[in-house]
mmCIF file of N, CA and C in Angstrom:
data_model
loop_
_atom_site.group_PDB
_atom_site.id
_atom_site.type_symbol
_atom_site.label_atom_id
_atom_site.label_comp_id
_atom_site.label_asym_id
_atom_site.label_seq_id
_atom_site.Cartn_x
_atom_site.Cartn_y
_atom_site.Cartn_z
ATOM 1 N N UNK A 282 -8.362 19.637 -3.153
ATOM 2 C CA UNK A 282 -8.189 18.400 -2.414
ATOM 3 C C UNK A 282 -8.710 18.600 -0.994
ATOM 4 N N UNK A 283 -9.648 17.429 -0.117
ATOM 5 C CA UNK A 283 -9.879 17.632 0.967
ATOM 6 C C UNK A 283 -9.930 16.687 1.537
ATOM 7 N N UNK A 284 -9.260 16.679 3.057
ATOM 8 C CA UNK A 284 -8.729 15.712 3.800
ATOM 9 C C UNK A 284 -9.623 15.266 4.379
ATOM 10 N N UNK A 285 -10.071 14.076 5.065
ATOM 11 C CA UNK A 285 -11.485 13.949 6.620
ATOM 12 C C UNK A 285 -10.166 12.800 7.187
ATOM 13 N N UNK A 286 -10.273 13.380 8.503
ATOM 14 C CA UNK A 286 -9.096 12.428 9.338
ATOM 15 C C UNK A 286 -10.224 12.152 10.629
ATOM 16 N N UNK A 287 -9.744 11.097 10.922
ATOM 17 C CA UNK A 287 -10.621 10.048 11.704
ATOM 18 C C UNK A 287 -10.066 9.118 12.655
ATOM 19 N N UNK A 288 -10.668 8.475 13.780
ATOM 20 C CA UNK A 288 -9.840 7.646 14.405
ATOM 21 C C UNK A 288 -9.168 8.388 16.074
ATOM 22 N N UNK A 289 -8.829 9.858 16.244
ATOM 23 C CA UNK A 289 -8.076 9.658 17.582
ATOM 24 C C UNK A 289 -9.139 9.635 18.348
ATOM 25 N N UNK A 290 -8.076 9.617 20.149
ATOM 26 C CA UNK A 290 -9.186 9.423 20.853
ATOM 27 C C UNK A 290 -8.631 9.257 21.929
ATOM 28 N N UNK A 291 -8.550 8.431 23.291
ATOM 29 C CA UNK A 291 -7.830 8.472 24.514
ATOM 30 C C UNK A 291 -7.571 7.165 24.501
ATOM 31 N N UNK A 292 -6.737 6.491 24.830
ATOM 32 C CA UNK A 292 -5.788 5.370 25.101
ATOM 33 C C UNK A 292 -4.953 5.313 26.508
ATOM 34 N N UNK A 293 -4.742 4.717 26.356
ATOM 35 C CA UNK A 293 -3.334 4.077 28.009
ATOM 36 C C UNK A 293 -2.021 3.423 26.941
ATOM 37 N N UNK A 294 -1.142 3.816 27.527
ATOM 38 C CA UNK A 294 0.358 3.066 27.527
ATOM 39 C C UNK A 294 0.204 2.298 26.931
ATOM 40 N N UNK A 295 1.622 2.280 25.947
ATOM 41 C CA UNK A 295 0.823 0.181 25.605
ATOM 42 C C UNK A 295 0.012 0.136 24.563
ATOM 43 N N UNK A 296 -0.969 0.442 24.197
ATOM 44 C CA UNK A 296 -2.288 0.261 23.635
ATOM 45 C C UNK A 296 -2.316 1.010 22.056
ATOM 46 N N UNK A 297 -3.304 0.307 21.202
ATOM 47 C CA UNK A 297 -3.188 0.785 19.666
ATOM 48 C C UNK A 297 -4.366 1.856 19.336
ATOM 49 N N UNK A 298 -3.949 2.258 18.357
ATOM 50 C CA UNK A 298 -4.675 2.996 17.389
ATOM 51 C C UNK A 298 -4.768 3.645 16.615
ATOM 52 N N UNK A 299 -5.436 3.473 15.347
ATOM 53 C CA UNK A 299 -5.833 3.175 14.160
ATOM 54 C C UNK A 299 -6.445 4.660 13.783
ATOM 55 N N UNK A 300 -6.002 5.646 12.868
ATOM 56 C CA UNK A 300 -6.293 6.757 12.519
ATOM 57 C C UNK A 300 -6.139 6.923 10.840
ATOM 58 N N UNK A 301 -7.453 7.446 10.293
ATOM 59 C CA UNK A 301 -7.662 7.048 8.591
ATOM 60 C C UNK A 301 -7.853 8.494 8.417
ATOM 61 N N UNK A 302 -7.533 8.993 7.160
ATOM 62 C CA UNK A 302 -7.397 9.605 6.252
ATOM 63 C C UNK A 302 -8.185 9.462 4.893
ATOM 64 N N UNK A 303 -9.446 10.632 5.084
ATOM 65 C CA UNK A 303 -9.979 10.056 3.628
ATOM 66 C C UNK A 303 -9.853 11.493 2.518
ATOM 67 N N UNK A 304 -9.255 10.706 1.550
ATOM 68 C CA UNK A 304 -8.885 11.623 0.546
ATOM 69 C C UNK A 304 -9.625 12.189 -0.634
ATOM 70 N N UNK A 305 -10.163 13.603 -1.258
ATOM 71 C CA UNK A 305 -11.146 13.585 -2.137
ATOM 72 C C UNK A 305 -10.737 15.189 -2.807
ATOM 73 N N UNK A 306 -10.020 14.096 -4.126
ATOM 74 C CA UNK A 306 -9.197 14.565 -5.015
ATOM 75 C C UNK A 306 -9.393 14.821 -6.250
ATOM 76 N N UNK A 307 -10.933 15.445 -6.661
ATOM 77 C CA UNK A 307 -11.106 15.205 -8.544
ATOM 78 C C UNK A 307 -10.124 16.615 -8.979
ATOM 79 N N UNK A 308 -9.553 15.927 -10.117
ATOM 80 C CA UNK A 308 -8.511 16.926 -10.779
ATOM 81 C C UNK A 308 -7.638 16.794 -10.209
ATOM 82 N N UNK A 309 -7.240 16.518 -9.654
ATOM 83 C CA UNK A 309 -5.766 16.093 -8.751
ATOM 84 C C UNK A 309 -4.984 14.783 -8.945
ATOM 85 N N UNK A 310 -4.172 14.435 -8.497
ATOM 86 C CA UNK A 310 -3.872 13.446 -8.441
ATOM 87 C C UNK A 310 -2.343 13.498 -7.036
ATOM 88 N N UNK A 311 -2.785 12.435 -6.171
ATOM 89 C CA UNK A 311 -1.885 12.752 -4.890
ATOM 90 C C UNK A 311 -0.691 12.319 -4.831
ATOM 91 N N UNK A 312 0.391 12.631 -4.291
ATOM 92 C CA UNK A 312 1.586 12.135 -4.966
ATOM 93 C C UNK A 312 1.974 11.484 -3.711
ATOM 94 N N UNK A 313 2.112 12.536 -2.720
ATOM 95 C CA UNK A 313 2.093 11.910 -1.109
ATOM 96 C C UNK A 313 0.938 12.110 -0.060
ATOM 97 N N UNK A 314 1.180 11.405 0.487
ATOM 98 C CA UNK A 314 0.106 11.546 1.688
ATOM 99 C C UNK A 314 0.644 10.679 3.128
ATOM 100 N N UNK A 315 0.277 11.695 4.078
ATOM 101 C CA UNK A 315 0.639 11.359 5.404
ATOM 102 C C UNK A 315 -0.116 11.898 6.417
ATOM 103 N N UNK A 316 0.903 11.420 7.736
ATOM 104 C CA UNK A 316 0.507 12.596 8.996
ATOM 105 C C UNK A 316 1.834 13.040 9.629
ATOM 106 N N UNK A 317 1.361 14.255 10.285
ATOM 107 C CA UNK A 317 2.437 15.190 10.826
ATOM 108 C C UNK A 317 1.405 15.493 12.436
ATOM 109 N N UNK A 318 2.288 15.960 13.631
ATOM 110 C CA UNK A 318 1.041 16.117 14.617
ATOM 111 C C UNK A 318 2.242 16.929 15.203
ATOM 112 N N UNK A 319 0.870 17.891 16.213
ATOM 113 C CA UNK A 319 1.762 18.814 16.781
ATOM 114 C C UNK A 319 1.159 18.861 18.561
ATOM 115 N N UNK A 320 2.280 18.771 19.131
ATOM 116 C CA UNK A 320 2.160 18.125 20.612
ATOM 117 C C UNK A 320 1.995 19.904 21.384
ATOM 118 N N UNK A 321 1.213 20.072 22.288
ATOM 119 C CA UNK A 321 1.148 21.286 23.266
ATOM 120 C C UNK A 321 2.495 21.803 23.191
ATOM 121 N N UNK A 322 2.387 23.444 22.683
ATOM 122 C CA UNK A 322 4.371 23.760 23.078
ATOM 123 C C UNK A 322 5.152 23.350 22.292
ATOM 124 N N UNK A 323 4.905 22.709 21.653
ATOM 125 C CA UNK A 323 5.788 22.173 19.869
ATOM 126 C C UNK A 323 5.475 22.145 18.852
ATOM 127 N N UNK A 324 6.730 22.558 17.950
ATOM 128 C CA UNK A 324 6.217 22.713 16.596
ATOM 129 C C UNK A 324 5.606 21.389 16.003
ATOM 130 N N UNK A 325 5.173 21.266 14.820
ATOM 131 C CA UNK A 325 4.303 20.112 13.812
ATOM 132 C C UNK A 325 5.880 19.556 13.395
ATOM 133 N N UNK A 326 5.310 18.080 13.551
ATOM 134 C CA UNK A 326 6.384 16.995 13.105
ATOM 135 C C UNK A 326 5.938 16.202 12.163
ATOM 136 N N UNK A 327 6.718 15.720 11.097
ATOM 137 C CA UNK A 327 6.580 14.794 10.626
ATOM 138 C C UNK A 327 5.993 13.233 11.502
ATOM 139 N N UNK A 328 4.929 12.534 11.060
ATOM 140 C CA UNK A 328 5.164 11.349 11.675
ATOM 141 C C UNK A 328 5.560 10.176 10.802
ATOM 142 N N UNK A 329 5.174 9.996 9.444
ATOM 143 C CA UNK A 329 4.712 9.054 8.680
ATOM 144 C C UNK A 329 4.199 9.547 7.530
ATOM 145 N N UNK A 330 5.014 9.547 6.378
ATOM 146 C CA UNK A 330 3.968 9.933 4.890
ATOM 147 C C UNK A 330 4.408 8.078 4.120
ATOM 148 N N UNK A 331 3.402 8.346 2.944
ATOM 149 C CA UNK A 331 3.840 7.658 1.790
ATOM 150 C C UNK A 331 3.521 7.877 0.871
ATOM 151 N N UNK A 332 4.555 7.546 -0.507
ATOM 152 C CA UNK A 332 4.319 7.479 -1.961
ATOM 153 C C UNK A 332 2.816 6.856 -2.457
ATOM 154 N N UNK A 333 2.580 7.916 -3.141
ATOM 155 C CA UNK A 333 1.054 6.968 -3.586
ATOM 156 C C UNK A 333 1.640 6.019 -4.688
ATOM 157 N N UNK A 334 2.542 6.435 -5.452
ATOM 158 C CA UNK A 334 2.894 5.516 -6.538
ATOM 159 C C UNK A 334 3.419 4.561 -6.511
ATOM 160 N N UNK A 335 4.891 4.327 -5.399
ATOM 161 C CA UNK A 335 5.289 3.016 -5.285
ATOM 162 C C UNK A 335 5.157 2.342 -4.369
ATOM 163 N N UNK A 336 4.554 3.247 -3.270
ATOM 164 C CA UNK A 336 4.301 2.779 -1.798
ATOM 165 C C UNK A 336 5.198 3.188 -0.897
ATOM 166 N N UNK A 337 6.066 3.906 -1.563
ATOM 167 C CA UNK A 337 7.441 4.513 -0.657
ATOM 168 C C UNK A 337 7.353 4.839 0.802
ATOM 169 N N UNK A 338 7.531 4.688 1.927
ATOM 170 C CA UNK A 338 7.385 5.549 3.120
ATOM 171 C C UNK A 338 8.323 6.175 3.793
ATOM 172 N N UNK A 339 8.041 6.978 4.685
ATOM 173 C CA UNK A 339 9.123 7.953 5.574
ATOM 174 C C UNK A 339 8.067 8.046 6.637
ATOM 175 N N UNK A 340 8.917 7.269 7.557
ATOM 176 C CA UNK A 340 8.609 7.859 9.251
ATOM 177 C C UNK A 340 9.584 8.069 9.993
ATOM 178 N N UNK A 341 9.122 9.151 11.027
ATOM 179 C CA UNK A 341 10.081 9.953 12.340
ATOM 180 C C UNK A 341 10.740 8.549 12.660
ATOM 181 N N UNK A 342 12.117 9.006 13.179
ATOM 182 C CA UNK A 342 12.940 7.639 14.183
ATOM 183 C C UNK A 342 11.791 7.964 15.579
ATOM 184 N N UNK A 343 11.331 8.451 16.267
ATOM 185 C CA UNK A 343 10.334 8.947 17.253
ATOM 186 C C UNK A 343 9.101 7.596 17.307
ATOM 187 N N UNK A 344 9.118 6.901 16.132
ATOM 188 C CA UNK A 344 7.700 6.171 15.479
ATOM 189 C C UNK A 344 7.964 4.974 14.625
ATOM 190 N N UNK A 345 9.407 5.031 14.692
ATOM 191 C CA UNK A 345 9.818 3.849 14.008
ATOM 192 C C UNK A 345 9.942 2.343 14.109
ATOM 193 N N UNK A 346 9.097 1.441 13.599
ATOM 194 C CA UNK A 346 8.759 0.086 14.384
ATOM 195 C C UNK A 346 7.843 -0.056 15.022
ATOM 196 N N UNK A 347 7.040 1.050 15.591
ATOM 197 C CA UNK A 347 5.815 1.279 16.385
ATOM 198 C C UNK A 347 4.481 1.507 15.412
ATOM 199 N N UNK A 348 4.803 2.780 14.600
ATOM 200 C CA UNK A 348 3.439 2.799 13.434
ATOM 201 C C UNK A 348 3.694 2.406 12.070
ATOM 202 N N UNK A 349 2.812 2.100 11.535
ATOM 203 C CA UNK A 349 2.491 1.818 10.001
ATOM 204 C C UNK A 349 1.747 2.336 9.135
ATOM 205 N N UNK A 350 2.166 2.720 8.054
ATOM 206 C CA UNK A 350 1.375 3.885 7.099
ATOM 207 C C UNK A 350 0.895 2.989 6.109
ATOM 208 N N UNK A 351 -0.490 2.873 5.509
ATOM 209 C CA UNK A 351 -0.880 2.237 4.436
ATOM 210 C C UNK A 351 -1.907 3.165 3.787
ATOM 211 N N UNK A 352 -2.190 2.714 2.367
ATOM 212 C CA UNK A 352 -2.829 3.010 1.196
ATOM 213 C C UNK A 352 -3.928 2.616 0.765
ATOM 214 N N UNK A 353 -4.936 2.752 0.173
ATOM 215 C CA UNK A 353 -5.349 2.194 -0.736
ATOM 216 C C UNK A 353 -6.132 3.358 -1.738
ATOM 217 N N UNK A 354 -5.164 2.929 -2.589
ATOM 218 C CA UNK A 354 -4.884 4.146 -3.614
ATOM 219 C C UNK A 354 -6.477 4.173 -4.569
ATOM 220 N N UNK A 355 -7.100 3.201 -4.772
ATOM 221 C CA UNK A 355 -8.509 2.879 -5.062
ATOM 222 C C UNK A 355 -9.313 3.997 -4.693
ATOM 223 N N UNK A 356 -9.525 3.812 -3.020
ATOM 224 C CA UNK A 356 -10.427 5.167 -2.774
ATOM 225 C C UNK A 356 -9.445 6.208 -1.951
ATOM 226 N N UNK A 357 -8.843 6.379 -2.522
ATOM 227 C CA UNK A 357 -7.447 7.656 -1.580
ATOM 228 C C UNK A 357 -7.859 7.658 -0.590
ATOM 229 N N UNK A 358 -7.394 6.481 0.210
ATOM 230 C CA UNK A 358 -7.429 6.603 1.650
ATOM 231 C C UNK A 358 -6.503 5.905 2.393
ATOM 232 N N UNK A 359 -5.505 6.529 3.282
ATOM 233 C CA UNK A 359 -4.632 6.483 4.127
ATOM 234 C C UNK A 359 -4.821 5.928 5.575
ATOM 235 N N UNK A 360 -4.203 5.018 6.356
ATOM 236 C CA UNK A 360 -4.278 4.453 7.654
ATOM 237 C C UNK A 360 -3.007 4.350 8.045
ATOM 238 N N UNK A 361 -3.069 4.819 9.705
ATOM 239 C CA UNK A 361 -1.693 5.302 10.423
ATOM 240 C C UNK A 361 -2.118 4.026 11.495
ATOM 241 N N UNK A 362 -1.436 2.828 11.228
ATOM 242 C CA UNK A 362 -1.580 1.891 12.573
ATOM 243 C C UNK A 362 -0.654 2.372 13.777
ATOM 244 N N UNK A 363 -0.807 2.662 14.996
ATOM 245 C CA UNK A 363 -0.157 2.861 15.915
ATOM 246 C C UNK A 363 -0.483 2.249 17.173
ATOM 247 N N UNK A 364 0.910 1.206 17.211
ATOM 248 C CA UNK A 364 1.565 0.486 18.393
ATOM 249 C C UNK A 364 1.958 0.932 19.425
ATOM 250 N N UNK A 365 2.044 0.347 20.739
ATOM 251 C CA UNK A 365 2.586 0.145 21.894
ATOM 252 C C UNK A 365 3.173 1.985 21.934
ATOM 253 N N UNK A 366 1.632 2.731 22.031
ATOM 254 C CA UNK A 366 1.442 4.274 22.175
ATOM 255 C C UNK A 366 2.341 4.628 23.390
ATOM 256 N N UNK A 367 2.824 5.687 23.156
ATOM 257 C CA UNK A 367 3.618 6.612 24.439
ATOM 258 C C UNK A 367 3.237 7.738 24.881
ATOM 259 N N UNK A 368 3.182 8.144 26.065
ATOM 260 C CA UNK A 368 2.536 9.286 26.557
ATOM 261 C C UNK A 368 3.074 10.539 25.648
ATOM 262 N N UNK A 369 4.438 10.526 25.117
ATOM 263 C CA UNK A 369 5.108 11.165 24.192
ATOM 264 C C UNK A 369 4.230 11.260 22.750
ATOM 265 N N UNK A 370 3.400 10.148 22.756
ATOM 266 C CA UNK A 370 2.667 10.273 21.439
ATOM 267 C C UNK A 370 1.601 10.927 21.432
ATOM 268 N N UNK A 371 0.987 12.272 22.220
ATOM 269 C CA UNK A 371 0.103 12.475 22.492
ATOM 270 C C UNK A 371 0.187 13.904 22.084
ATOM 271 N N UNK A 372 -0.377 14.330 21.043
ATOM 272 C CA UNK A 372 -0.573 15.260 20.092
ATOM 273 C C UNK A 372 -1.823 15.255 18.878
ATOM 274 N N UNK A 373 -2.099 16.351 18.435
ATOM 275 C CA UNK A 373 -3.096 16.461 17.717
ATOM 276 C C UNK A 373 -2.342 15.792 16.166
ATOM 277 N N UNK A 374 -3.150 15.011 15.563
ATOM 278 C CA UNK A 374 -2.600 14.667 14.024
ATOM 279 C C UNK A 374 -3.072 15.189 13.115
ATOM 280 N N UNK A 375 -2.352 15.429 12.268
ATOM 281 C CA UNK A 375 -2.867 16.166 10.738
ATOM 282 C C UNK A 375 -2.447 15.394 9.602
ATOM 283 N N UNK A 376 -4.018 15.276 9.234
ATOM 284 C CA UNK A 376 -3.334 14.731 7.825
ATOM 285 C C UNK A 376 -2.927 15.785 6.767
ATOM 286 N N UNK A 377 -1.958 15.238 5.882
ATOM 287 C CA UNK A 377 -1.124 16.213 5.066
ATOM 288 C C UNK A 377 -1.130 15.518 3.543
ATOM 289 N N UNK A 378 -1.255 15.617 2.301
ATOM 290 C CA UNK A 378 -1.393 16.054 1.025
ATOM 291 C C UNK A 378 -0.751 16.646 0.160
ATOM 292 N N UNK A 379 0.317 15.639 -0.784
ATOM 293 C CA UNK A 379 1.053 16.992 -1.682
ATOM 294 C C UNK A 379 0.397 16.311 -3.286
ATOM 295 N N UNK A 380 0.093 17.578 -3.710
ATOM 296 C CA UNK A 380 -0.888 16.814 -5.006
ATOM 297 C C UNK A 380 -0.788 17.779 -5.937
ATOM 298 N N UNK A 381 -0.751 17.259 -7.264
ATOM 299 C CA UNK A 381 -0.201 17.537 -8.288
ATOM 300 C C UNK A 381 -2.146 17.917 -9.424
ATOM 301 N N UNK A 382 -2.053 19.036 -9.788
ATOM 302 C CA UNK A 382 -3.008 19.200 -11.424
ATOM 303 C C UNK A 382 -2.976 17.934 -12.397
ATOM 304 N N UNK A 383 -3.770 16.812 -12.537
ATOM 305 C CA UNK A 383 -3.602 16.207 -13.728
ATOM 306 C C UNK A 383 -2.881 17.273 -14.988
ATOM 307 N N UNK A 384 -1.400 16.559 -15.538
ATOM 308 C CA UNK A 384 -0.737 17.283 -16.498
ATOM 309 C C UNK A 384 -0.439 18.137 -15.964
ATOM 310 N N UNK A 385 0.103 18.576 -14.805
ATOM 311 C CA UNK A 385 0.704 20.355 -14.588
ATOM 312 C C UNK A 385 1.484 19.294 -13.130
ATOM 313 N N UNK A 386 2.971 20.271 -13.492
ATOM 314 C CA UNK A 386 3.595 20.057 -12.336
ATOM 315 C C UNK A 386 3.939 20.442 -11.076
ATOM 316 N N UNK A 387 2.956 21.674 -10.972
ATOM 317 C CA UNK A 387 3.137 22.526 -9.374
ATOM 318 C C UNK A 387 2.822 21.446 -8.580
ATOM 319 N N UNK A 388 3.271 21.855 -7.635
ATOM 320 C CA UNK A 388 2.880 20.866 -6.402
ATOM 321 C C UNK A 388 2.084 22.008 -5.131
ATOM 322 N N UNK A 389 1.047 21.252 -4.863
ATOM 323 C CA UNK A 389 0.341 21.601 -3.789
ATOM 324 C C UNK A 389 0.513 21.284 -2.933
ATOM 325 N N UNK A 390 0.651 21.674 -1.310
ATOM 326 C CA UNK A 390 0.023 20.958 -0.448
ATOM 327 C C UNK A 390 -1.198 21.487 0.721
ATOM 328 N N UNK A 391 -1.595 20.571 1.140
ATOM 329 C CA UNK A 391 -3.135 20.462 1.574
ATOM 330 C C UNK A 391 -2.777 19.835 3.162
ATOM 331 N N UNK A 392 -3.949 20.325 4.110
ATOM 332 C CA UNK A 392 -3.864 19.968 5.184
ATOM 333 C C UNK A 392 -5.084 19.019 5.679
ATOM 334 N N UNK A 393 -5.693 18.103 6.425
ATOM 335 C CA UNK A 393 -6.799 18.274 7.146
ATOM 336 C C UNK A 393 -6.912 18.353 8.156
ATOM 337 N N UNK A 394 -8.479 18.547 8.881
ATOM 338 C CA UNK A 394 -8.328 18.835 10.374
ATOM 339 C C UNK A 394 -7.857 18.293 10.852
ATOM 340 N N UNK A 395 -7.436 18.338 12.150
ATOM 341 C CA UNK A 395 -6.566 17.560 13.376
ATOM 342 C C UNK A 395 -7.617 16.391 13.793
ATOM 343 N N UNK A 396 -7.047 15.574 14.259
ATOM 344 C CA UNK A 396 -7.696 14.781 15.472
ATOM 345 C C UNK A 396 -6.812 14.047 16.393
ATOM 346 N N UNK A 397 -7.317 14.703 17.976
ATOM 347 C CA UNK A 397 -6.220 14.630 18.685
ATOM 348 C C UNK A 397 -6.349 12.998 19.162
ATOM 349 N N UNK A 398 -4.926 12.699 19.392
ATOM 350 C CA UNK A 398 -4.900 11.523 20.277
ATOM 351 C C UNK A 398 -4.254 11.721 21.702
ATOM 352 N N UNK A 399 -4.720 11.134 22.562
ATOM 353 C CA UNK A 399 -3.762 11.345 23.965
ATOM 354 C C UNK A 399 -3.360 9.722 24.460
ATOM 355 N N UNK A 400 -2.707 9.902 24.874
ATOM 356 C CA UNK A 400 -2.074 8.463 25.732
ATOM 357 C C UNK A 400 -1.921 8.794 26.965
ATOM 358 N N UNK A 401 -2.736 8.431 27.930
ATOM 359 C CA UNK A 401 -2.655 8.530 29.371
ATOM 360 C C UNK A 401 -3.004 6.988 29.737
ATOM 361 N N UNK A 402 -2.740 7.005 31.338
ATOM 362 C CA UNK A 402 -3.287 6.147 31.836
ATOM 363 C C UNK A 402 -3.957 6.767 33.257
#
């Protein structure tokens, strides 16, 4: 499985943005998919995953009401909408991958590169 994450970049307070996840999975099949980001001096956090199957999601209380995780399970690809950004939100993101062998039940997981976002003004 291999991740291409896309989208950060520099922002101000206040202000959105839109970070995609493209997923490329033969023999696999993805069960979750998200992002996790890790800020200067801190460990990697959860931000936002979801169920590929029912659409399920889990995001940080940190991000809650502010971003939105979507799907489209068609071409495995993931989008992290992010609202009214905080200087607090300013960390590198990773997209993250837990994916299953067509017919076999180990579970994998998979990382992709970072792409940082900052929020300054």
């Amino acid at each position: 499985v291999q991740l291409q994450a896309s989208g950060g970049g520099l922002v101000q307070p206040g202000e959105s943005l839109r970070l995609s996840c493209a997923a490329s999975a033969i023999g696999f099949k993805i069960n979750t998919i998200g992002w996790y980001r890790q800020a200067p001096g801190k460990q990697r956090e959860l931000v936002a995953t979801i169920n590929t199957d029912d659409g399920g999601t889990n995001y940080a209380d940190s991000v809650q009401g502010r971003f939105t995780i979507s799907r489209d399970n068609t071409i495995n690809l993931v989008k992290l909408h992010m609202n009214s950004l905080k200087s607090e939100d300013t960390a590198v993101y990773y997209c993250n991958a837990h994916a299953t062998r067509w017919g076999r039940s180990y579970v994998h997981e998979y990382w992709g590169q970072g792409t940082l976002v900052t929020v300054s003004s």
